[in-house]
Coordinates of C-alpha atoms (C1' of nucleotides) in Angstrom, one line a residue:
Chain B
M107 CA 13.6 -118.3 -11.3
S108 CA 16.6 -116.7 -9.7
V109 CA 19.5 -118.9 -10.7
Q110 CA 22.2 -116.4 -9.5
H111 CA 20.3 -116.1 -6.3
A112 CA 20.4 -119.8 -5.7
S113 CA 24.0 -120.2 -6.6
I114 CA 25.2 -117.8 -3.9
I115 CA 23.0 -118.8 -1.0
R116 CA 23.2 -122.2 0.6
V117 CA 22.4 -123.5 4.0
D118 CA 25.5 -123.9 6.2
H119 CA 24.9 -124.9 9.8
G120 CA 21.7 -122.9 9.9
G121 CA 23.2 -119.7 8.5
L122 CA 23.4 -118.3 5.0
D123 CA 26.5 -118.7 3.1
V124 CA 27.8 -116.3 0.5
G125 CA 30.2 -117.7 -2.0
A126 CA 29.4 -121.4 -2.6
V127 CA 30.9 -122.8 -5.8
G128 CA 28.0 -125.1 -6.4
E129 CA 24.7 -126.3 -5.1
G130 CA 23.9 -129.4 -3.0
V131 CA 27.5 -129.8 -1.9
P132 CA 27.9 -130.8 1.7
M133 CA 29.7 -128.0 3.6
T134 CA 32.5 -128.7 5.9
R135 CA 34.2 -126.4 8.4
V136 CA 37.9 -126.8 9.0
Q137 CA 39.4 -124.9 11.9
L138 CA 43.0 -123.8 12.0
S139 CA 44.8 -123.0 15.2
R140 CA 48.4 -122.1 15.6
L141 CA 50.5 -124.3 17.9
P142 CA 53.9 -123.4 19.3
G143 CA 56.8 -124.2 17.0
E144 CA 55.4 -123.1 13.7
R145 CA 52.8 -125.8 13.6
V146 CA 49.2 -125.8 12.8
L147 CA 46.4 -127.7 14.5
I148 CA 43.7 -128.7 12.0
T149 CA 40.3 -129.8 13.3
G150 CA 36.9 -130.4 11.8
G151 CA 35.9 -131.7 8.4
G152 CA 36.6 -135.2 9.5
V153 CA 40.3 -134.6 10.2
E154 CA 42.4 -133.8 13.2
D155 CA 46.0 -133.4 12.5
Q156 CA 49.1 -131.3 13.1
L157 CA 51.0 -129.8 10.2
D158 CA 54.0 -127.8 9.6
L159 CA 53.1 -124.2 8.7
A160 CA 55.2 -124.6 5.6
A161 CA 53.0 -127.5 4.5
L162 CA 49.8 -125.6 4.9
P163 CA 49.5 -124.2 1.3
A164 CA 49.7 -127.6 -0.3
Y165 CA 47.1 -128.9 2.2
V166 CA 44.7 -126.1 1.5
R167 CA 45.2 -126.2 -2.2
A168 CA 44.4 -129.9 -2.4
R169 CA 40.9 -129.1 -1.0
E170 CA 40.3 -125.9 -2.8
D171 CA 41.0 -127.5 -6.2
D172 CA 38.1 -129.9 -5.6
P173 CA 34.8 -128.0 -5.3
A174 CA 33.2 -131.1 -3.9
V175 CA 35.2 -130.8 -0.7
A176 CA 36.1 -127.1 -0.7
P177 CA 35.5 -126.3 2.9
R178 CA 35.0 -123.1 4.9
W179 CA 38.3 -122.3 6.6
V180 CA 37.7 -121.1 10.1
W181 CA 40.6 -119.1 11.5
D182 CA 41.3 -116.4 14.0
D183 CA 42.2 -113.7 11.5
T184 CA 42.2 -113.6 7.7
A185 CA 44.9 -111.0 7.7
R186 CA 47.2 -113.5 9.5
W187 CA 46.6 -116.7 7.5
Y188 CA 45.6 -115.6 4.0
P189 CA 48.5 -113.5 2.8
P190 CA 51.0 -116.4 3.0
L191 CA 48.5 -118.7 1.3
L192 CA 48.1 -116.1 -1.5
A193 CA 51.9 -115.8 -1.8
A194 CA 52.0 -119.5 -2.3
G195 CA 49.4 -119.3 -5.1
V196 CA 46.4 -120.5 -3.1
R197 CA 43.0 -118.9 -3.5
V198 CA 40.5 -119.7 -0.8
A199 CA 36.8 -119.8 -1.7
R200 CA 35.3 -119.1 1.7
C201 CA 36.3 -118.6 5.3
H202 CA 34.9 -117.6 8.7
D203 CA 37.0 -114.9 10.3
L204 CA 36.6 -115.5 14.1
R205 CA 37.9 -112.1 15.2
L206 CA 35.7 -110.1 12.9
C207 CA 32.7 -112.2 13.5
R208 CA 33.1 -112.1 17.2
R209 CA 33.2 -108.3 17.1
V210 CA 29.9 -108.4 15.2
L211 CA 28.3 -110.8 17.5
R212 CA 29.5 -109.0 20.7
R213 CA 27.7 -105.9 19.6
A214 CA 24.7 -107.5 17.9
P215 CA 21.5 -106.7 20.0
A216 CA 19.9 -110.0 18.9
V217 CA 22.7 -112.1 20.4
D218 CA 22.9 -113.4 23.9
G219 CA 26.4 -112.4 24.9
R220 CA 26.7 -115.1 27.5
L221 CA 26.9 -117.7 24.7
L222 CA 30.1 -116.1 23.7
D223 CA 31.7 -116.7 27.0
G224 CA 33.9 -119.7 27.8
D225 CA 37.5 -120.9 27.6
E226 CA 39.8 -118.2 26.3
S227 CA 36.9 -115.9 25.5
A228 CA 38.6 -112.9 27.2
H229 CA 41.5 -113.4 24.9
W230 CA 39.2 -113.4 21.9
D231 CA 37.6 -110.2 23.0
R232 CA 41.0 -108.5 23.2
L233 CA 42.2 -109.5 19.7
G234 CA 43.2 -106.7 17.5
P235 CA 43.8 -106.9 13.8
A236 CA 46.9 -108.7 12.6
A237 CA 49.6 -106.3 11.3
A238 CA 49.5 -105.5 7.6
P239 CA 51.7 -107.9 5.6
A240 CA 53.6 -105.1 4.0
H241 CA 54.5 -103.6 7.4
P242 CA 54.8 -106.3 9.9
T243 CA 55.2 -105.2 13.5
L244 CA 58.7 -105.4 14.8
F245 CA 57.5 -107.1 18.0
A246 CA 56.3 -110.6 18.2
A247 CA 52.6 -111.0 18.2
D248 CA 50.9 -111.2 21.6
E249 CA 51.4 -114.8 22.7
T250 CA 47.9 -115.0 24.0
S251 CA 46.6 -114.4 20.5
E252 CA 48.8 -117.0 18.9
H253 CA 47.6 -120.4 20.2
L254 CA 43.9 -120.0 20.6
R255 CA 41.5 -122.9 20.0
A256 CA 39.7 -122.0 16.9
D257 CA 37.3 -124.9 17.2
L258 CA 36.0 -123.8 20.6
E259 CA 35.4 -120.3 19.5
D260 CA 33.8 -121.4 16.3
A261 CA 31.3 -123.6 18.2
R262 CA 30.5 -120.7 20.5
Q263 CA 29.8 -118.4 17.6
L264 CA 27.6 -121.0 15.8
A265 CA 25.6 -121.5 18.9
A266 CA 25.2 -117.8 19.5
V267 CA 23.9 -117.3 16.0
A268 CA 21.6 -120.3 16.1
A269 CA 20.0 -119.1 19.3
S270 CA 19.4 -115.7 18.0
T271 CA 16.1 -114.4 16.8
E272 CA 17.9 -113.0 13.8
A273 CA 19.9 -116.1 12.9
T274 CA 19.3 -115.9 9.2
R275 CA 20.3 -112.3 8.8
L276 CA 23.3 -112.6 11.2
G277 CA 24.5 -115.7 9.3
L278 CA 24.5 -113.7 6.1
L279 CA 26.3 -110.8 7.8
L280 CA 29.0 -113.0 9.2
A281 CA 29.5 -114.8 5.8
A282 CA 29.7 -111.4 4.0
E283 CA 32.1 -110.0 6.6
S284 CA 34.4 -113.0 6.2
A285 CA 34.2 -112.9 2.4
G286 CA 35.1 -109.2 2.6
A287 CA 38.2 -110.1 4.6
L288 CA 39.2 -112.5 1.8
A289 CA 38.7 -109.8 -0.8
A290 CA 40.7 -107.3 1.2
A291 CA 43.7 -109.6 1.5
E292 CA 43.4 -110.4 -2.2
M293 CA 43.4 -106.8 -3.2
T294 CA 46.5 -106.1 -1.1
Y295 CA 48.1 -109.1 -2.7
A296 CA 47.3 -108.1 -6.3
G297 CA 47.7 -104.4 -5.9
V298 CA 46.5 -101.6 -8.1
P299 CA 48.6 -101.5 -11.3
W300 CA 50.6 -98.3 -10.9
R301 CA 52.8 -96.4 -13.4
T302 CA 55.4 -94.8 -11.2
E303 CA 56.8 -92.8 -14.1
L304 CA 53.4 -91.2 -14.8
H305 CA 53.0 -90.3 -11.2
E306 CA 56.5 -88.8 -11.1
R307 CA 55.9 -86.8 -14.2
L308 CA 52.7 -85.5 -12.7
L309 CA 54.6 -84.4 -9.6
T310 CA 57.4 -82.8 -11.5
D311 CA 54.9 -80.9 -13.7
L312 CA 53.2 -79.4 -10.6
L313 CA 56.0 -79.2 -8.1
G314 CA 59.3 -79.2 -10.0
P315 CA 62.0 -81.8 -9.5
R316 CA 62.1 -83.9 -6.5
P317 CA 63.9 -82.1 -3.6
L318 CA 66.7 -83.5 -1.6
R319 CA 66.1 -84.8 1.9
D320 CA 63.8 -82.5 3.8
A321 CA 63.8 -79.6 1.4
L322 CA 60.7 -78.3 -0.3
P323 CA 60.3 -78.8 -4.0
P324 CA 61.1 -75.6 -6.0
V325 CA 57.5 -74.6 -6.7
L326 CA 56.5 -74.8 -3.1
D327 CA 59.7 -73.0 -2.1
E328 CA 58.8 -70.1 -4.4
L329 CA 55.2 -70.0 -3.2
V330 CA 56.3 -69.8 0.5
A331 CA 58.6 -66.9 -0.5
E332 CA 55.8 -65.2 -2.4
V333 CA 53.4 -65.5 0.6
R334 CA 56.0 -64.1 3.0
R335 CA 56.8 -61.2 0.6
T336 CA 53.2 -60.3 0.1
F337 CA 52.4 -60.5 3.9
G338 CA 55.7 -58.7 4.7
A339 CA 56.4 -61.5 7.2
P340 CA 59.8 -63.0 6.5
G341 CA 59.7 -65.9 8.8
L342 CA 56.1 -66.9 8.3
N343 CA 55.3 -70.6 8.2
P344 CA 52.2 -71.2 5.9
E345 CA 51.5 -74.4 7.9
S346 CA 51.1 -72.5 11.2
R347 CA 47.7 -71.1 11.9
T348 CA 49.0 -68.6 14.5
D349 CA 51.5 -67.3 11.9
L350 CA 48.7 -66.9 9.3
L351 CA 46.2 -65.4 11.7
D352 CA 48.8 -62.9 12.9
A353 CA 49.8 -61.9 9.4
L354 CA 46.1 -61.5 8.4
G355 CA 45.4 -59.5 11.5
R356 CA 48.3 -57.1 10.7
A357 CA 46.7 -56.7 7.2
G358 CA 43.4 -55.8 8.9
V359 CA 41.7 -59.1 8.1
D360 CA 39.9 -60.9 10.9
V361 CA 38.9 -64.5 10.1
P362 CA 37.7 -67.2 12.5
D363 CA 39.8 -70.0 10.9
I364 CA 42.2 -70.5 8.0
R365 CA 40.1 -73.0 6.0
A366 CA 40.5 -72.6 2.3
S367 CA 36.8 -71.9 2.0
T368 CA 37.1 -69.1 4.5
L369 CA 40.2 -67.6 2.9
R370 CA 38.6 -67.5 -0.5
Q371 CA 36.2 -64.8 0.8
V372 CA 39.2 -62.7 1.8
D373 CA 40.4 -60.0 -0.5
H374 CA 44.2 -59.9 0.0
P375 CA 47.0 -60.4 -2.5
A376 CA 48.6 -63.2 -0.4
I377 CA 45.5 -65.4 -0.4
E378 CA 45.9 -66.6 -4.0
P379 CA 49.5 -67.9 -3.6
L380 CA 48.6 -69.2 -0.1
L381 CA 45.7 -71.3 -1.4
R382 CA 47.9 -72.6 -4.2
Y383 CA 50.5 -73.5 -1.6
K384 CA 48.0 -75.4 0.5
K385 CA 46.8 -77.5 -2.4
L386 CA 50.2 -78.4 -3.7
A387 CA 51.7 -78.9 -0.3
H388 CA 49.0 -81.5 0.4
L389 CA 49.8 -83.3 -2.7
F390 CA 53.5 -83.3 -1.9
Q391 CA 53.0 -84.4 1.7
T392 CA 50.3 -87.0 1.2
N393 CA 50.8 -88.5 -2.3
G394 CA 54.2 -87.3 -3.3
W395 CA 57.6 -89.0 -3.8
T396 CA 57.7 -90.3 -0.2
W397 CA 54.3 -92.0 -0.7
L398 CA 55.5 -93.6 -3.9
D399 CA 58.6 -94.9 -2.1
E400 CA 56.6 -96.4 0.7
W401 CA 53.5 -97.8 -1.0
V402 CA 54.3 -98.5 -4.6
S403 CA 56.7 -101.3 -5.6
G404 CA 56.9 -103.6 -8.6
D405 CA 54.4 -101.4 -10.5
R406 CA 51.7 -102.0 -7.9
F407 CA 50.1 -99.8 -5.3
R408 CA 49.5 -102.1 -2.3
P409 CA 47.4 -100.4 0.3
S410 CA 46.3 -102.1 3.5
Y411 CA 42.6 -102.5 4.2
Q412 CA 40.9 -103.0 7.5
P413 CA 37.5 -104.6 7.0
A414 CA 34.9 -103.2 9.4
G415 CA 37.5 -100.7 10.6
S416 CA 34.7 -98.2 11.1
S417 CA 32.0 -98.8 13.7
T418 CA 29.3 -98.7 11.0
G419 CA 31.0 -101.7 9.3
R420 CA 32.6 -99.7 6.5
W421 CA 36.2 -100.6 5.8
S422 CA 39.0 -98.3 6.7
S423 CA 42.4 -98.2 5.2
N424 CA 45.3 -98.0 7.7
G425 CA 48.2 -97.7 5.2
G426 CA 48.5 -96.1 1.9
G427 CA 45.3 -94.2 2.2
A428 CA 43.5 -96.4 -0.4
L429 CA 40.1 -95.1 0.6
S430 CA 41.1 -91.5 0.1
F431 CA 43.7 -91.2 -2.6
P432 CA 42.8 -88.1 -4.5
V433 CA 41.4 -87.8 -7.9
Q434 CA 44.6 -85.9 -8.8
V435 CA 46.8 -89.0 -8.9
R436 CA 44.4 -91.6 -10.1
S437 CA 45.7 -91.1 -13.7
A438 CA 48.7 -93.1 -12.6
A439 CA 46.6 -96.2 -12.1
V440 CA 46.9 -97.8 -15.5
A441 CA 46.0 -101.3 -16.6
D442 CA 48.7 -103.7 -17.8
E443 CA 49.3 -104.1 -21.5
G444 CA 46.3 -105.9 -23.0
W445 CA 44.3 -105.4 -19.8
V446 CA 41.7 -102.9 -18.8
L447 CA 40.2 -101.4 -15.6
V448 CA 36.5 -101.9 -15.3
V449 CA 35.3 -99.2 -12.9
A450 CA 31.8 -99.5 -11.4
D451 CA 30.0 -97.3 -8.9
V452 CA 26.5 -97.3 -7.5
A453 CA 24.7 -94.1 -7.9
Q454 CA 23.1 -92.9 -4.7
L455 CA 23.8 -96.1 -2.8
E456 CA 22.6 -94.9 0.6
P457 CA 19.2 -93.4 -0.5
R458 CA 18.5 -96.7 -2.3
V459 CA 19.5 -98.7 0.8
L460 CA 17.2 -96.5 2.9
A461 CA 14.3 -97.2 0.5
G462 CA 15.0 -101.0 0.8
M463 CA 15.4 -101.2 4.6
S464 CA 12.3 -99.0 5.3
R465 CA 10.3 -100.8 2.5
D466 CA 9.2 -97.3 1.4
S467 CA 7.5 -98.1 -1.9
A468 CA 7.3 -94.5 -3.0
L469 CA 11.0 -94.0 -2.6
A470 CA 11.7 -97.4 -4.2
R471 CA 9.6 -96.3 -7.1
A472 CA 11.7 -93.1 -7.4
A473 CA 14.8 -95.3 -7.3
Q474 CA 13.9 -97.1 -10.5
G475 CA 16.3 -95.9 -13.1
A476 CA 19.8 -94.4 -13.1
D477 CA 19.1 -91.2 -11.0
L478 CA 17.1 -91.5 -7.8
Y479 CA 17.0 -87.8 -7.2
Q480 CA 15.7 -87.2 -10.7
G481 CA 13.1 -89.9 -10.0
M482 CA 11.9 -87.8 -7.0
V483 CA 11.5 -84.8 -9.3
A484 CA 9.5 -86.9 -11.8
D485 CA 7.5 -88.1 -8.8
G486 CA 6.4 -84.6 -8.2
A487 CA 7.9 -84.7 -4.7
V488 CA 10.3 -81.8 -5.2
A489 CA 10.9 -79.1 -7.8
T490 CA 14.6 -79.7 -8.6
R491 CA 17.2 -82.4 -8.4
Q492 CA 19.2 -80.3 -6.0
D493 CA 16.3 -80.0 -3.6
A494 CA 15.8 -83.8 -3.7
K495 CA 19.5 -84.3 -2.8
L496 CA 19.6 -81.8 -0.1
G497 CA 16.5 -83.1 1.5
L498 CA 17.4 -86.8 1.4
L499 CA 21.0 -86.2 2.6
G500 CA 19.7 -83.9 5.3
A501 CA 17.4 -86.6 6.5
M502 CA 20.2 -89.2 6.7
Y503 CA 22.7 -86.8 8.3
G504 CA 20.3 -85.1 10.7
A505 CA 20.3 -81.6 9.2
T506 CA 18.2 -79.3 11.3
S507 CA 18.7 -75.9 9.7
G508 CA 19.4 -74.2 6.4
E509 CA 18.0 -75.2 3.1
S510 CA 18.6 -78.9 3.8
G511 CA 16.6 -78.8 7.0
R512 CA 13.7 -77.1 5.2
M513 CA 13.6 -79.7 2.5
V514 CA 13.3 -82.5 5.0
A515 CA 9.9 -81.4 6.2
G516 CA 8.3 -81.5 2.8
L517 CA 9.8 -84.8 1.9
T518 CA 8.6 -86.5 5.0
R519 CA 5.0 -86.5 3.7
R520 CA 6.0 -88.1 0.4
Y521 CA 8.3 -90.8 1.7
P522 CA 6.9 -91.5 5.2
A523 CA 8.4 -94.9 5.8
A524 CA 11.9 -93.9 4.8
F525 CA 11.9 -90.7 6.9
A526 CA 10.3 -92.4 9.9
L527 CA 13.1 -95.0 9.9
V528 CA 15.9 -92.5 10.2
D529 CA 13.9 -90.4 12.7
E530 CA 13.2 -93.4 14.9
A531 CA 17.0 -94.2 14.8
A532 CA 17.8 -90.7 15.9
R533 CA 15.3 -90.7 18.7
A534 CA 16.6 -94.1 19.9
G535 CA 20.1 -92.6 20.0
E536 CA 19.0 -89.6 21.9
R537 CA 17.5 -91.9 24.5
G538 CA 20.9 -93.5 24.7
Q539 CA 19.8 -96.8 23.1
V540 CA 21.8 -98.7 20.6
V541 CA 20.4 -99.2 17.1
R542 CA 21.1 -101.9 14.5
T543 CA 21.5 -102.3 10.8
L544 CA 19.2 -104.4 8.7
L545 CA 21.4 -107.5 9.0
G546 CA 21.9 -106.9 12.7
R547 CA 25.1 -105.0 13.3
G548 CA 24.7 -103.0 16.5
S549 CA 25.9 -99.5 17.1
P550 CA 28.5 -98.8 19.8
S551 CA 26.8 -97.6 22.9
L552 CA 27.2 -94.1 24.2
G553 CA 28.9 -95.5 27.3
G554 CA 31.0 -93.7 29.7
S555 CA 29.4 -90.8 31.6
W556 CA 26.0 -91.2 30.0
D557 CA 24.4 -92.2 33.2
E558 CA 26.3 -89.9 35.5
E559 CA 24.5 -87.7 38.0
P560 CA 23.3 -84.5 36.4
D561 CA 24.4 -82.5 39.4
G562 CA 26.9 -80.4 37.6
P563 CA 26.5 -76.7 36.6
P564 CA 24.1 -75.8 33.9
S565 CA 26.9 -75.8 31.3
D566 CA 27.3 -79.6 31.9
L567 CA 23.6 -80.1 31.3
Q568 CA 24.0 -78.3 28.0
A569 CA 27.0 -80.3 27.2
L570 CA 25.2 -83.5 28.0
D571 CA 22.3 -82.4 25.7
R572 CA 24.7 -81.6 22.9
R573 CA 26.3 -85.0 23.3
R574 CA 22.9 -86.7 23.3
R575 CA 21.9 -85.0 20.1
A576 CA 25.3 -85.8 18.5
Y577 CA 24.8 -89.4 19.3
G578 CA 21.3 -89.2 17.8
R579 CA 22.8 -87.9 14.6
F580 CA 25.3 -90.7 14.7
T581 CA 22.7 -93.5 15.2
R582 CA 20.5 -91.8 12.5
N583 CA 23.3 -92.2 10.0
F584 CA 24.6 -95.5 11.4
V585 CA 21.5 -97.5 10.3
V586 CA 21.8 -96.3 6.7
Q587 CA 25.6 -96.2 6.3
G588 CA 25.9 -99.5 8.1
T589 CA 23.3 -101.2 5.9
G590 CA 24.9 -99.6 2.9
A591 CA 28.1 -101.2 3.9
E592 CA 26.3 -104.6 4.2
W593 CA 25.0 -104.3 0.7
A594 CA 28.4 -103.4 -0.6
L595 CA 30.0 -106.4 1.2
C596 CA 27.4 -108.8 -0.4
W597 CA 28.2 -107.2 -3.7
I598 CA 32.0 -107.8 -3.6
A599 CA 31.6 -111.2 -1.9
D600 CA 29.5 -112.4 -4.8
L601 CA 31.7 -110.5 -7.3
R602 CA 35.0 -112.1 -6.3
N603 CA 33.5 -115.6 -6.9
R604 CA 32.0 -114.5 -10.2
L605 CA 35.3 -113.1 -11.4
W606 CA 37.1 -116.3 -10.4
R607 CA 34.7 -118.4 -12.3
L608 CA 35.0 -116.2 -15.3
G609 CA 38.1 -118.1 -16.3
G610 CA 41.8 -117.9 -16.8
T611 CA 44.3 -120.1 -15.1
G612 CA 46.9 -119.7 -12.4
A613 CA 47.2 -117.1 -9.6
I614 CA 44.5 -114.7 -8.8
D615 CA 46.2 -111.8 -10.5
R616 CA 46.4 -113.7 -13.8
R617 CA 42.6 -113.6 -13.9
P618 CA 40.0 -110.9 -13.7
H619 CA 40.4 -109.6 -10.1
L620 CA 39.3 -106.8 -7.8
V621 CA 42.0 -104.2 -7.2
L622 CA 40.1 -101.5 -5.3
F623 CA 37.0 -101.0 -3.2
L624 CA 35.8 -97.6 -2.1
H625 CA 32.6 -98.0 -0.2
D626 CA 30.3 -97.8 -3.2
E627 CA 32.8 -98.2 -6.1
V628 CA 35.0 -101.1 -7.3
V629 CA 37.8 -101.4 -9.8
V630 CA 38.4 -104.7 -11.5
H631 CA 41.6 -105.4 -13.4
A632 CA 40.9 -107.7 -16.3
P633 CA 42.1 -108.9 -19.7
A634 CA 40.6 -106.5 -22.3
A635 CA 38.7 -109.4 -24.0
L636 CA 36.8 -110.1 -20.9
A637 CA 35.7 -106.5 -20.2
D638 CA 32.0 -107.1 -21.3
D639 CA 31.8 -110.3 -19.2
V640 CA 33.2 -108.4 -16.2
A641 CA 30.6 -105.7 -16.6
A642 CA 27.8 -108.2 -16.8
E643 CA 29.1 -110.0 -13.6
L644 CA 29.3 -106.6 -11.8
E645 CA 25.6 -106.0 -12.6
Q646 CA 24.5 -109.4 -11.7
A647 CA 26.4 -109.2 -8.4
A648 CA 24.7 -105.9 -7.6
A649 CA 21.3 -107.3 -8.3
G650 CA 22.1 -110.3 -6.3
A651 CA 23.2 -108.2 -3.3
G652 CA 19.9 -106.3 -3.4
R653 CA 18.0 -109.6 -3.2
L654 CA 20.3 -111.0 -0.4
V655 CA 19.8 -107.9 1.8
F656 CA 16.3 -106.8 1.0
R657 CA 14.8 -110.2 0.1
D658 CA 11.4 -109.8 -1.6
F659 CA 11.4 -106.0 -1.5
A660 CA 12.8 -104.9 -4.9
V661 CA 15.1 -101.9 -5.2
D662 CA 17.2 -101.0 -8.2
F663 CA 20.9 -100.7 -7.8
P664 CA 22.0 -99.4 -11.2
L665 CA 25.7 -99.1 -11.8
S666 CA 27.8 -96.7 -13.8
I667 CA 30.5 -98.7 -15.5
S668 CA 33.5 -97.4 -17.3
V669 CA 36.0 -99.6 -19.2
V670 CA 39.2 -97.6 -19.3
S671 CA 43.0 -98.0 -19.5
S672 CA 43.6 -95.3 -16.9
Y673 CA 41.6 -94.9 -13.7
G674 CA 41.8 -91.1 -14.3
D675 CA 39.5 -91.6 -17.3
A676 CA 36.8 -93.4 -15.4
G677 CA 33.5 -91.6 -15.5
K678 CA 34.3 -89.7 -18.7
D679 CA 33.2 -92.7 -20.7
K680 CA 30.3 -93.9 -18.7
R681 CA 28.2 -96.6 -20.2
K682 CA 24.5 -97.1 -19.3
A683 CA 24.0 -100.2 -17.2
G684 CA 23.1 -103.3 -19.1
T685 CA 24.6 -102.4 -22.5
Chain W
dT24 C1' 62.5 -87.1 22.9
dT25 C1' 57.9 -89.1 22.5
dT26 C1' 52.8 -88.8 22.7
dA27 C1' 48.3 -86.8 22.4
dT28 C1' 45.1 -83.5 20.4
dG29 C1' 43.0 -80.5 17.1
dG30 C1' 42.7 -78.0 12.6
dG31 C1' 42.5 -78.8 7.9
dC32 C1' 41.7 -81.5 3.9
dG33 C1' 41.4 -85.7 1.1
dC34 C1' 37.8 -89.6 0.1
dC35 C1' 32.9 -91.9 0.5
Chain Q
dA84 C1' 24.2 -78.1 16.2
dG85 C1' 25.8 -82.5 9.0
dG86 C1' 27.4 -89.1 9.2
dG87 C1' 32.0 -92.2 8.6
dC88 C1' 37.1 -92.5 8.0
dG89 C1' 43.1 -91.5 7.5
dC90 C1' 46.8 -88.6 7.2
dC91 C1' 49.6 -84.4 7.6
dC92 C1' 50.9 -80.7 10.2
dA93 C1' 51.6 -77.6 14.4
dT94 C1' 51.3 -77.3 19.1
dA95 C1' 51.3 -78.5 23.9
dA96 C1' 52.2 -81.7 27.3
dA97 C1' 54.9 -85.3 29.3

DNA sequence: TTTATGGGCGCC
DNA sequence: AGGGCGCCCATAAA
């Protein structure tokens, strides 16, 4: 009896819905369209009305507060509508993001694209993401994107899904994609609790005091001088590859590039200060005082997320660098007084996803337990954990040579279904065909000059072949990375509802809430007394995501969970899942 | 002056 | 001849 399962799935116009608050409640869809003059057209759900934009929060709140009538809000772009609602203290349970869902449907191989055509459909195809709330564009939004009829587009999308042979999976994908957009807006709204003074102390310890204007901090200044002295090159710019290659050449050193890993092989007294410069300069430029000024305010780091910003369906971050802020500065992310950060990550997400989507029972068996690679060793498939990792990653990335490539051959016999799936995806890509994730997201097509006449010189044929193979490696990885992103979306979609139900009153950031999502890792900011409850919800949501995506094929998704005050301490105090 | 591209590095 | 991103810089082109 899967109670959690039932509570997060419900039938909604033929699709699956992630995020219902109860069972057996009739679902309504309410479409919002913007009208000229700061007015909103509201259709569906038994109402048709015009409203002042300013009155919208009260209108929405009245329906969200009553689970019996809590509808699915259908709007052109979550990033346009939700931030002002959040600012007004309104939390939305579920939505349908027409822009994101249209992009999915447009590329989905199982969808008849003609069903998406109709009034204004060209406008919908051209829609880009709304500007991040923290950095609104100076120019007015494109008028063509302002006053579109949400109800017409909604009807088209519902019809396209219903007519598809993959209606159930696509419905789940669209619901998860939309829930992810809600989560993204909520995370930007709440922000990561950030201790500016800790961050500044870290910078000062490593770089010296903050420099004026465009000057370098003292430590970098001294390192530049040291590099120049040691090279005997007074005007050398350590950021310039030609300057560095020239200086190294004069010293009798010939290197193909100036990557840190290459320079480490070189024996020259300037290398050590140069590598130290590169590391500290990166910190100064990317996460230094300027970054603090721009992205941290009111003790919160508020990055901007772009759901499905990557073609595989992974999110990207187009402001603040949320998905790549270095380990070095994470110690400045500190929970509020009396609160904690609950940090959870999935070990070996993509290999587990591969086991599930290929229904490879041998790999799924190895995935039982906390360490999939160790499970492969226990299985007798490989000698060491490192071999297991090399072989599996090599299979997913398309390694053809080296140690990784050699491991792939041996593992193919032990895990035939899993390896056949990625190989088939690679061959399809090499033939120029699109591939799809388990829930039906389609890969971008090779497009362009793929079909051009091969009448060029031999070098063009070779270039074409390289391109063909590169696309094969892309499609090989796409199916796994993309399905992994779908699992993760289901995880956070369910999690945000669980956290909301966990209790507390008032705005979203007064309750346990998500503050960070990094592909296979989440950070929840929660009152310390609720830490154990949050950990339990994290695990139930992970188990639920596995059932949603892989149905009856069981795959373990064990979490590593840390309850910490500072994000920098996460992982040092890992607790075994379930305790 | 702005814009586009590629190297290099950070994250997954 | 190993997938996906963003961001910073230098450099070249416009």
